Coordinates of C-alpha atoms in Angstrom, one line a residue:
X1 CA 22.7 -8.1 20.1
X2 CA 23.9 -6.3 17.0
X3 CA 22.9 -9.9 14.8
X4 CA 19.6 -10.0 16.5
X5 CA 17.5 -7.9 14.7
X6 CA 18.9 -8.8 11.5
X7 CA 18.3 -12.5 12.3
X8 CA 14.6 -11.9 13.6
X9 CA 13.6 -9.9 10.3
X10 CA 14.3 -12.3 7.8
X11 CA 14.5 -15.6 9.2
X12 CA 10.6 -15.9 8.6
X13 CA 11.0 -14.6 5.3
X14 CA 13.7 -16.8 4.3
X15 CA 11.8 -20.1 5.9
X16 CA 8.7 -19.1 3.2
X17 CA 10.6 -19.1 0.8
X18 CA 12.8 -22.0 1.4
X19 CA 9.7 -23.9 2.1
X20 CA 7.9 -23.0 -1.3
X21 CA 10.8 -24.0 -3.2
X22 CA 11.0 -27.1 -1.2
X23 CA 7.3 -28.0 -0.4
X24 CA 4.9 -25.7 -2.5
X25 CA 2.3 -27.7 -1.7
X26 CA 2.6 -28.3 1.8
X27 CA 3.3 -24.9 2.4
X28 CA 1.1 -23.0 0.6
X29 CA -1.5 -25.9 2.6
X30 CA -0.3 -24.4 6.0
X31 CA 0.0 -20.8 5.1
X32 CA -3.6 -21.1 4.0
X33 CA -5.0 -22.0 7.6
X34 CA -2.8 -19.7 9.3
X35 CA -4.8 -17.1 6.9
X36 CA -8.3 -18.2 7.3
X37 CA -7.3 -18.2 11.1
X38 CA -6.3 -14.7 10.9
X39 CA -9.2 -13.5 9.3
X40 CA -11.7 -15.4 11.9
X41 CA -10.3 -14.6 14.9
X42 CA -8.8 -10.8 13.6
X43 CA -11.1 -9.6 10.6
X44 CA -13.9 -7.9 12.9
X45 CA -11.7 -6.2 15.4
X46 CA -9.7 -5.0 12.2
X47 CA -13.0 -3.2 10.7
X48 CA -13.6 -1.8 14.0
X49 CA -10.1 -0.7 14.3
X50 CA -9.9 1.1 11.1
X51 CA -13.2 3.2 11.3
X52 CA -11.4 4.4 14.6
X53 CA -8.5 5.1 13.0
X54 CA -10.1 7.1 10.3
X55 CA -12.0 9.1 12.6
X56 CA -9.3 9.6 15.2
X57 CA -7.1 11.5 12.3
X58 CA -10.2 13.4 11.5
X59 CA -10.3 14.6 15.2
X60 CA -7.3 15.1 15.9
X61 CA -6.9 17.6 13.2
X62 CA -9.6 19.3 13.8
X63 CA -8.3 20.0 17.1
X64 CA -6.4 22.7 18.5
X65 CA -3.5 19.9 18.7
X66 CA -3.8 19.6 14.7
X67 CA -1.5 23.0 14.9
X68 CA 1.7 21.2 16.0
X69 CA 4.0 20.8 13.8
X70 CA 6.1 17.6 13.8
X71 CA 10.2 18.8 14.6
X72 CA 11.1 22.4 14.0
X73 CA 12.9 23.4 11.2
X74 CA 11.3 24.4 7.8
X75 CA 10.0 20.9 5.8
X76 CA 12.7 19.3 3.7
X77 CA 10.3 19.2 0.8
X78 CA 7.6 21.4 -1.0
X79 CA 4.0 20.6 -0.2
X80 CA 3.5 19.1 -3.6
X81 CA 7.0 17.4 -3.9
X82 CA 5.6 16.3 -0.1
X83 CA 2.5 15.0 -1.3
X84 CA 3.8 13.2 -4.1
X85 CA 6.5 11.2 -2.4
X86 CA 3.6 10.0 -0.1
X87 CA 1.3 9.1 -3.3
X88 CA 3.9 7.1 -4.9
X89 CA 5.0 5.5 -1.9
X90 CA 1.9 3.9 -1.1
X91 CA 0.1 3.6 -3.8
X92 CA 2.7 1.5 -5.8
X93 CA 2.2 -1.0 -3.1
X94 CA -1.1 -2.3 -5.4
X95 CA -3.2 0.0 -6.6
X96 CA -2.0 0.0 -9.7
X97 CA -2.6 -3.9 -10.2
X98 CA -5.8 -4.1 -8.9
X99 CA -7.3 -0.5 -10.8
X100 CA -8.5 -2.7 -13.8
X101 CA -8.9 -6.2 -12.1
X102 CA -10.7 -5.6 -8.5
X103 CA -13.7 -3.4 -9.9
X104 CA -13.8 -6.3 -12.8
X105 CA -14.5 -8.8 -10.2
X106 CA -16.4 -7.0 -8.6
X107 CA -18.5 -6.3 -11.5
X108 CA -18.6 -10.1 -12.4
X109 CA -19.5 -10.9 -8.7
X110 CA -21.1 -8.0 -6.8
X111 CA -20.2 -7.8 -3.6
X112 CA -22.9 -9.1 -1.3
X113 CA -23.5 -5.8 0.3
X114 CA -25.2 -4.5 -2.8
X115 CA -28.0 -6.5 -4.2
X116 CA -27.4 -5.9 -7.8
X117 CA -27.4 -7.8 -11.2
X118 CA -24.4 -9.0 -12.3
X119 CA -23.6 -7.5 -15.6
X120 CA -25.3 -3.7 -15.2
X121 CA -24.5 -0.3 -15.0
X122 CA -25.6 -0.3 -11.4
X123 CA -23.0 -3.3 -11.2
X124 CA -20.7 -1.3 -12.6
X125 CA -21.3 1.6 -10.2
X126 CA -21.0 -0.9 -7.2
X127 CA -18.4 -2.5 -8.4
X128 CA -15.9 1.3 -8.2
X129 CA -17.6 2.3 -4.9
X130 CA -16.4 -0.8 -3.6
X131 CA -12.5 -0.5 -4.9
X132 CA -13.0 3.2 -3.7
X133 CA -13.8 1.7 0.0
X134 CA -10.2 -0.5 -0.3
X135 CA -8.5 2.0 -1.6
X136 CA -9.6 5.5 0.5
X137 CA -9.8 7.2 3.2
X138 CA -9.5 4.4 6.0
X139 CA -6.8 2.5 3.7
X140 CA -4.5 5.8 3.8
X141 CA -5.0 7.0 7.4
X142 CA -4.3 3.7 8.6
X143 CA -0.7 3.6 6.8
X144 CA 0.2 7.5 7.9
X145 CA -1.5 9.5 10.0
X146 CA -1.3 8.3 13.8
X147 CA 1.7 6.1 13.7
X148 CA 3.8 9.2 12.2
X149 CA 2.8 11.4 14.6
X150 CA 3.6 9.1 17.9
X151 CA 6.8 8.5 16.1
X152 CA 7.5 12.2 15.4
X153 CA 6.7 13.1 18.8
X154 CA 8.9 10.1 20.5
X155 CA 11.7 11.7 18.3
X156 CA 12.0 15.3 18.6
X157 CA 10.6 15.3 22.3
X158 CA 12.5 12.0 23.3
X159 CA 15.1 11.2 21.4
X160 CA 14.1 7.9 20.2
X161 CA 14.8 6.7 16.8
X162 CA 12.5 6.3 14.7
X163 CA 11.5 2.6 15.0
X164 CA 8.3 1.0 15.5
X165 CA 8.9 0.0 18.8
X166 CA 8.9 3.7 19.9
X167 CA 4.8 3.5 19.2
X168 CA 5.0 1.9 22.5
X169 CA 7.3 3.5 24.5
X170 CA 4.5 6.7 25.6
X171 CA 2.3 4.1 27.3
X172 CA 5.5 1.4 28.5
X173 CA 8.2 3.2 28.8
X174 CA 11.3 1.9 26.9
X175 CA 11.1 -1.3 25.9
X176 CA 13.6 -3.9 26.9
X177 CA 16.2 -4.6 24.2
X178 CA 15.3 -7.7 23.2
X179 CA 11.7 -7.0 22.9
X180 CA 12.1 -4.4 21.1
X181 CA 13.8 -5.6 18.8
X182 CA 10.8 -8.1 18.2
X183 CA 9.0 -5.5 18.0
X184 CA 11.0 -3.5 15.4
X185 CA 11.0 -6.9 13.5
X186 CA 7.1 -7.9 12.7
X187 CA 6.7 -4.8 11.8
X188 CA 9.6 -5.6 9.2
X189 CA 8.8 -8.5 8.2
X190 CA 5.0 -7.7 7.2
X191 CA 6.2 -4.7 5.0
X192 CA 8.6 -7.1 3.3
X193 CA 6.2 -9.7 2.4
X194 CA 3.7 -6.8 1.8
X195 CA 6.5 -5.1 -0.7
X196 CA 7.6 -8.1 -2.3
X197 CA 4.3 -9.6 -3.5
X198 CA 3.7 -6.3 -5.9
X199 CA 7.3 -6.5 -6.8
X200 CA 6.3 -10.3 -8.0
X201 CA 3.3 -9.1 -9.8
X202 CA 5.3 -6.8 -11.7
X203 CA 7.6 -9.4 -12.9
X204 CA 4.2 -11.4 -14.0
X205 CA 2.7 -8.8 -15.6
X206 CA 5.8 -7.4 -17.4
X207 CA 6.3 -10.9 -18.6
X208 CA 3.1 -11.5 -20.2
X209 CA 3.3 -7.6 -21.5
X210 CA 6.6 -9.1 -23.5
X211 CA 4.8 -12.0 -24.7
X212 CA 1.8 -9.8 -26.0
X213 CA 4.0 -6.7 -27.5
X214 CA 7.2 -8.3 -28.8
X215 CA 6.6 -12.3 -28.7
X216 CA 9.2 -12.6 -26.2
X217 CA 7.8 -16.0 -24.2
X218 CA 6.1 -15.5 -21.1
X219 CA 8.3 -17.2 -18.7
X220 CA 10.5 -17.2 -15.4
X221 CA 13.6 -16.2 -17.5
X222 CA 11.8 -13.1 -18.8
X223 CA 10.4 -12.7 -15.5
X224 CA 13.7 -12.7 -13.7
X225 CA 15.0 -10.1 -16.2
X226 CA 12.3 -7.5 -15.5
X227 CA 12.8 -8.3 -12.1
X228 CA 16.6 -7.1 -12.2
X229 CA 15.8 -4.3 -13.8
X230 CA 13.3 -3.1 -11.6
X231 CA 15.6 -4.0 -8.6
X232 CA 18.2 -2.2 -10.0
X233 CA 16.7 0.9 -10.6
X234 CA 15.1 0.9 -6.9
X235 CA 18.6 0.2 -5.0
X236 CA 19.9 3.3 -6.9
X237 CA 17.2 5.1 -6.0
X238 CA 17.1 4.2 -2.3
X239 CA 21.4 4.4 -2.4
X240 CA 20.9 7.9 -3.7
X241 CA 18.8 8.9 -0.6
X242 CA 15.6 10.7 0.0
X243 CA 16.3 14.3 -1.6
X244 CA 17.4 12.9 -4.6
X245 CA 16.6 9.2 -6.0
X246 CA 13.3 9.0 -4.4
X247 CA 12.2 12.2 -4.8
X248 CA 12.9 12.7 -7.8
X249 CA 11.3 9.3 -9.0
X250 CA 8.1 10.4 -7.0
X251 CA 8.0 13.7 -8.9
X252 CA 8.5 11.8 -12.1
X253 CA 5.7 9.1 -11.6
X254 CA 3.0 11.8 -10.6
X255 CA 3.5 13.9 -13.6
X256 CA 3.2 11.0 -15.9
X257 CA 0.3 9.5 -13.8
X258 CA -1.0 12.4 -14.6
X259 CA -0.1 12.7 -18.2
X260 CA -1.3 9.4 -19.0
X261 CA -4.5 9.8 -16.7
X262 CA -5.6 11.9 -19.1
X263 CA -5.1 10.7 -21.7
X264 CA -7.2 7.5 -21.4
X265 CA -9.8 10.2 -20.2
X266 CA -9.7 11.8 -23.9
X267 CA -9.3 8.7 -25.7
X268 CA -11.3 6.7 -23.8
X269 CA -15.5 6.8 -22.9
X270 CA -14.8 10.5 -21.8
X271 CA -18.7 10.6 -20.8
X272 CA -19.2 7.2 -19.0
X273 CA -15.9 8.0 -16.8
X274 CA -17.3 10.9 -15.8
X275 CA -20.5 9.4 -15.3
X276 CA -19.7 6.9 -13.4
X277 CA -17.0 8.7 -11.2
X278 CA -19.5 10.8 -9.6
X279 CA -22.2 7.8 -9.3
X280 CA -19.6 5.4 -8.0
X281 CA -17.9 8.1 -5.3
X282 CA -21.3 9.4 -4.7
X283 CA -22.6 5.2 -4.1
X284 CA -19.0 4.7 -1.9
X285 CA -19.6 8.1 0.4
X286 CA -23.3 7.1 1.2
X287 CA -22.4 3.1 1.6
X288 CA -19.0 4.0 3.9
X289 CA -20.9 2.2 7.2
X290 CA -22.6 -0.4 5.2
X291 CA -19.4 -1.6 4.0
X292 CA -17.1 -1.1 7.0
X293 CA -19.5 -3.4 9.0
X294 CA -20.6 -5.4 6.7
X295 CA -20.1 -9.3 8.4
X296 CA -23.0 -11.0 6.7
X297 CA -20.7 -12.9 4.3
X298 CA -17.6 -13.5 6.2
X299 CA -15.7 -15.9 3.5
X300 CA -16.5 -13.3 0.7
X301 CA -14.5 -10.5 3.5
X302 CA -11.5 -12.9 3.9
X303 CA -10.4 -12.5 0.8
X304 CA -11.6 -8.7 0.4
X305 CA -12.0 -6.1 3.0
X306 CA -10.0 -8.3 5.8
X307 CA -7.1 -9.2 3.2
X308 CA -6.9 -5.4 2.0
X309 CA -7.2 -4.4 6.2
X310 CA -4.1 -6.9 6.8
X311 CA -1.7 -5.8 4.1
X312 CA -2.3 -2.0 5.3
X313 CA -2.1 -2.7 8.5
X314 CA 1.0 -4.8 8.1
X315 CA 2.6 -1.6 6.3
X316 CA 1.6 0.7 9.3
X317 CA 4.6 0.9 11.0
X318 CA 7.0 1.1 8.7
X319 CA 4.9 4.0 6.6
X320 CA 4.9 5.5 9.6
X321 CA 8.4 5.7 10.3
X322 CA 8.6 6.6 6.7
X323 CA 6.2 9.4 6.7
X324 CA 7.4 10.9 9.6
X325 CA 11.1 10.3 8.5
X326 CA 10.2 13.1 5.7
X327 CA 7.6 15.3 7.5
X328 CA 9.9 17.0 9.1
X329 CA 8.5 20.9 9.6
X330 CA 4.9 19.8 8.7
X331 CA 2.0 20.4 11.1
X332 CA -0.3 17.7 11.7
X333 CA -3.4 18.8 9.9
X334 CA -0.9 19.3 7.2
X335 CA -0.2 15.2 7.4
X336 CA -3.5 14.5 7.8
X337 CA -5.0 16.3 4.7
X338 CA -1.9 15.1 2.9
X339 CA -2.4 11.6 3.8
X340 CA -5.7 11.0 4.8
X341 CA -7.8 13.2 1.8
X342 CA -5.2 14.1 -1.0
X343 CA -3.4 10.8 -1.4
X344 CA -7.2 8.7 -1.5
X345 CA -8.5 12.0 -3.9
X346 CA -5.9 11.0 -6.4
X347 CA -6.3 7.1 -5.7
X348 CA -9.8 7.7 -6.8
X349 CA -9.3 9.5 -9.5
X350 CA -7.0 7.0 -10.6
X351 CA -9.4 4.1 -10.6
X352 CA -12.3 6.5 -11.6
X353 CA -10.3 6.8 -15.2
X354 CA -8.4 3.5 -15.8
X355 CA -10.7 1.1 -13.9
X356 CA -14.1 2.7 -15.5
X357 CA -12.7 2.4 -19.2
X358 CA -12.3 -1.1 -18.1
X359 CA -16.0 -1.2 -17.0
X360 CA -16.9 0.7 -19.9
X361 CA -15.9 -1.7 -22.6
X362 CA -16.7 -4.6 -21.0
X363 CA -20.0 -3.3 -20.6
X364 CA -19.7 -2.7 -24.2
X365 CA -18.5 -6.5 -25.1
X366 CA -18.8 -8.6 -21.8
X367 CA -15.2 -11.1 -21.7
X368 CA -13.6 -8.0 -23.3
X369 CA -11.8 -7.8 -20.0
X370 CA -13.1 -10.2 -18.0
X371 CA -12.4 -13.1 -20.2
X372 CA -8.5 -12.2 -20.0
X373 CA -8.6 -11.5 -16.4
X374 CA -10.0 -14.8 -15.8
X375 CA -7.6 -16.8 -18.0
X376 CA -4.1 -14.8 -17.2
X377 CA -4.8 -13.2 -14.3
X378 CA -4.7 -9.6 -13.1
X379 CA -1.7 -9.1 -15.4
X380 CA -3.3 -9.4 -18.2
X381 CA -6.5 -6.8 -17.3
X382 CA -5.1 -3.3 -17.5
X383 CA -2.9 -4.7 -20.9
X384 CA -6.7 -5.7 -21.9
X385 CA -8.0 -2.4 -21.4
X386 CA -5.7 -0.3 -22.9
X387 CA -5.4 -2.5 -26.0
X388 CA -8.9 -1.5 -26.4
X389 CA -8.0 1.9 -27.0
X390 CA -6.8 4.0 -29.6
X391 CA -3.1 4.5 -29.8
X392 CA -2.6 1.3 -27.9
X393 CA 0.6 0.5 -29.4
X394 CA 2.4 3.8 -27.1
X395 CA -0.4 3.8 -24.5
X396 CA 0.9 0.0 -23.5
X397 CA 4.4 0.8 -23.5
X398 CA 4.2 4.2 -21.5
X399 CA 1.8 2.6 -19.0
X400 CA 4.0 -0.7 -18.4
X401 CA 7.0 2.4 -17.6
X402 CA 4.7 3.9 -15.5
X403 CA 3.9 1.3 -13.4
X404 CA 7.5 -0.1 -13.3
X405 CA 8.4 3.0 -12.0
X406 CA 5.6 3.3 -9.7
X407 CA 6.8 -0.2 -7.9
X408 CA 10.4 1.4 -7.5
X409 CA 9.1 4.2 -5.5
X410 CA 7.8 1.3 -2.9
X411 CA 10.7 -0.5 -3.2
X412 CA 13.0 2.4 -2.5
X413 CA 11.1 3.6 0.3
X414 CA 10.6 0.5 2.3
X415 CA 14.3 -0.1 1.8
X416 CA 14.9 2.9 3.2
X417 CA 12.9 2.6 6.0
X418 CA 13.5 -0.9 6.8
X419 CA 17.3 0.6 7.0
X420 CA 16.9 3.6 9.3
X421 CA 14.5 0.9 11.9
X422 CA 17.8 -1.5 11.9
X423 CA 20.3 1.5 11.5
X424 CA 19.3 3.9 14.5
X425 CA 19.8 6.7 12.1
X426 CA 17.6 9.2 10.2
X427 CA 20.2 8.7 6.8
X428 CA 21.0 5.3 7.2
X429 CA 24.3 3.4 5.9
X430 CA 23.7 3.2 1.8
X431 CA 25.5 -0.4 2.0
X432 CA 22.3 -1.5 4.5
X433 CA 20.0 0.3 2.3
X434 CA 21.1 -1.7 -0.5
X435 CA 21.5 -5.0 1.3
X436 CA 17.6 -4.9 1.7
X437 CA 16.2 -3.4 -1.9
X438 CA 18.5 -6.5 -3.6
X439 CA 17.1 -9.0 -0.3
X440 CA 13.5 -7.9 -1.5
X441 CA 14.3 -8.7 -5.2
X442 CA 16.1 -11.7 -4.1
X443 CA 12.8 -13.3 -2.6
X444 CA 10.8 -12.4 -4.8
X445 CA 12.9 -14.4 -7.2
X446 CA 12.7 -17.4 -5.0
X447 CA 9.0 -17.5 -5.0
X448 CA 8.3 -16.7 -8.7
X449 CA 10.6 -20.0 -9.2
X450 CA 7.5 -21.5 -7.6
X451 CA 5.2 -19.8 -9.9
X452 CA 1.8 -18.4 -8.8
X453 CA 1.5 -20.9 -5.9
X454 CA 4.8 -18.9 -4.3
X455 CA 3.3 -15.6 -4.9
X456 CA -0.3 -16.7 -3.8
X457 CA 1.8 -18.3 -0.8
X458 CA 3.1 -14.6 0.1
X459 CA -0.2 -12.7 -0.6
X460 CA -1.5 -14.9 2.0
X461 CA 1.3 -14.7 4.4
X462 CA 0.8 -11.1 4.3
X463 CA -2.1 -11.1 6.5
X464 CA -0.4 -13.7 9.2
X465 CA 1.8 -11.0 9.8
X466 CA -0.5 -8.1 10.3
X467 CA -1.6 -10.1 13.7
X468 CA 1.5 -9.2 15.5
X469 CA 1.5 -5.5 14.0
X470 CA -1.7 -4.8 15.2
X471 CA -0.8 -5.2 18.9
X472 CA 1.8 -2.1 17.8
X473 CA -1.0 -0.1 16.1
X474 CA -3.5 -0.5 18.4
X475 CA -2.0 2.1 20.9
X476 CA -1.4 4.7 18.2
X477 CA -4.9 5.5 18.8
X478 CA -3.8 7.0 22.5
X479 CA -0.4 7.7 21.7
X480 CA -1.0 9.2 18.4
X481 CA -3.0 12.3 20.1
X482 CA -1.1 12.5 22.9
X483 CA 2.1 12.7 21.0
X484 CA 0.5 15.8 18.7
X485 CA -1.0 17.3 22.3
X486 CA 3.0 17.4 23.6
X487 CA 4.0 18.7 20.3
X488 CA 1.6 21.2 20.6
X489 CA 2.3 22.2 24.5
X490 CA 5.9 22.2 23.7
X491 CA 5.7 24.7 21.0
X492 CA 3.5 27.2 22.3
X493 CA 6.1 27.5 25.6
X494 CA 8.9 27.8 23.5

């Protein structure tokens, strides 16, 4: 059985990409109705489910049970060294491709929840509370919060490994082998796919960076390149292990997310960010039910809120094995304010700066942004913004280092975590952690040989394989508080 999970984790993502280079067009053709039949049949329950996943954290660490801390021991990290691992985990994953390109669209086509004018400061305004709505509370809770703590409590109570088929095992008991193995395998599969297209829209963006800044042509050889480095600074991060490659990278990538944050706030529309932070967060707290519900346009949701729903949701598990993999010590109000309200404060803030000079200046000079956005893409919108600015010429640079190093932080992680699910262990074999950072890297090669049709392939893909992971996540809701409620009953005996 040893081959078996192996086999049933990348088999599907071998077949995509096998069948992009072989039959782009066909493929990308059948991937697109297994998408729209995803989002018909699972885009409503999905809205439902994360609103209760939001507000079951909330409860739960509110509660008496929110004391418990998840394993004993003192935590392996500081809270901020903590919290920072966790930002730069999941917030590589895409927020820092869409922070310049999803409130443009948004601003160029309001979304139909808001009746606006196109073009406005109230568009504007809209356009942020909407990214906000993607990117917060609901987005983070649903990747860490639960999950971890059913996983936590199946390991130090139970003596399960931390795999995502031990999110079932409180309500079925142990799983037989083979199932579980299935089980361990969707999940693995979806954070793949859901890794691997950022890690693709690096390389894209990277590329056209290189043809902007040095004239170096804007093509799958220079994409390939950026793509090596990037994998090769991941799989020595994740061979190097959680205390020191990935933590370290974390620490670094905060500080200069920082750094640079304010920066743009200085150099950039200093008054109009501020401006329209608090109208925008202000305009995405009041509109949170409006825009959770909202079905009256289901095609415009497919490829929004139900897209963003299945790529979190597909990351779920193996977040949560992730997070509770370094949590170690933590309680689980700790994990839930970590996860759940720091993480999104800091996603905000991070779309608040970069994506409102964005707004700003095309505001200022409409196509500014949006022009360049439609043309290249969503690489080309943050290089638009910040060549806007002053001291472009090392803004560029130190942002395009930023974000590389951002991606690594995903890649490591999910390497790492993909290797303890296969593994059985908490430090897994560096060999198997390295097999899959250069397998993620290897794939996304295979489908930027496609060009955009692979990648749009895979973005699409993603959400065909948050179906099966939502039959996994689902119970989380039960066995996430009953797992914290053992914890809890556990340590107050002892």
């Amino acid at each position: 059985m040893r081959g078996l999970p192996f086999a049933l984790s990348s088999a599907p993502l071998v077949l995509l990409a096998v069948a992009c280079l072989i039959a782009p067009d066909a493929t990308g053709s059948l991937v697109k109705s297994g998408f729209d039949l995803s989002a018909a049949w699972f885009g409503g329950p999905w809205q439902v489910l994360f609103v209760a996943y939001g507000l079951g954290a909330v409860a739960l660490a509110a509660s008496p049970w929110g004391k418990a801390r998840l394993g004993l021991g003192p935590p392996e990290y500081t809270f901020a060294g903590w919290v920072a691992v966790l930002v730069c985990t999941l917030l590589a994953g895409g927020g820092v491709f869409w922070v310049c390109a999803e409130p443009m669209f948004h601003f160029t086509t309001p979304p139909p929840a808001f009746d606006v004018a196109t073009g406005t400061r109230e568009a504007a305004t809209v356009a942020l509370a909407q990214a906000h709505f993607h990117w917060g509370f609901f987005a983070w809770a649903m990747v860490g919060t639960l999950g971890a703590v059913s996983l936590a409590a199946s390991h130090w109570l139970d003596g399960l490994a931390f795999r995502p088929r031990a999110l079932l095992a409180p309500l079925t008991g142990e799983l037989p082998e083979t199932v579980g193995h299935l089980a361990d395998a969707v999940a693995i599969v979806a954070v793949i796919a859901g890794t691997v297209g950022p890690i693709g829209f690096l390389a894209l963006q990277l590329s056209n960076a290189a043809e902007g800044l040095l004239g170096i042509p804007d093509g799958y050889a220079t994409q390939i390149v950026v793509l090596l480095a990037l994998v090769a600074l991941y799989t020595a991060s994740a061979a190097s292990g959680l205390q020191r490659g990935i933590a370290w990278l974390s620490r670094a990538n905060v500080i200069g997310a920082i750094g640079l944050g304010l920066v743009v706030l200085v150099l950039g529309p200093t008054g109009f960010i501020l401006s329209i932070g608090l109208d925008s967060f202000g305009t995405y707290l009041a509109s949170i039910p409006s825009m959770a519900f909202f079905r009256a346009d289901t095609g415009w949701l497919s490829w929004w809120t139900v897209f963003f729903w299945g790529w979190f949701l597909g990351f779920a598990p193996m977040m949560s094995v992730f997070v509770a993999r370094i949590s170690r010590g933590r309680t689980v109000r700790e994990l839930v304010l970590a996860v759940a309200v720091a993480a999104p404060l800091v996603t905000h803030m991070w779309f608040i700066v970069v994506g409102g000079t964005s707004l700003f200046l095309e505001l200022d000079q409409p196509g500014v942004i949006s022009g360049p956005l439609s043309d290249e893409g969503m690489a080309a919108a943050m290089l638009a913004t910040l060549s806007q600015l002053p001291g472009q010429a090392l803004l560029i640079p130190l942002f395009v280092l930023l974000v590389f190093c951002f991606l690594a932080t995903t890649g490591d992680s999910v390497a790492f975590a993909v290797s303890v699910v296969l593994s059985g262990a908490d430090d897994p074999p560096v060999g198997l952690r390295i097999f899959w950072a250069v397998a993620m890297g290897v794939l996304a090669a295979a489908l930027l040989g496609v060009g955009q049709q692979g990648i749009d392939a895979l973005q699409q893909f993603i959400v065909i394989t948050a179906v099966p992971v939502t039959f996994l996540v689902v119970p989380t809701l039960v066995t996430g508080p009953m797992g914290a409620r053992r914890l809890y009953q556990q340590q107050q005996e002892s």
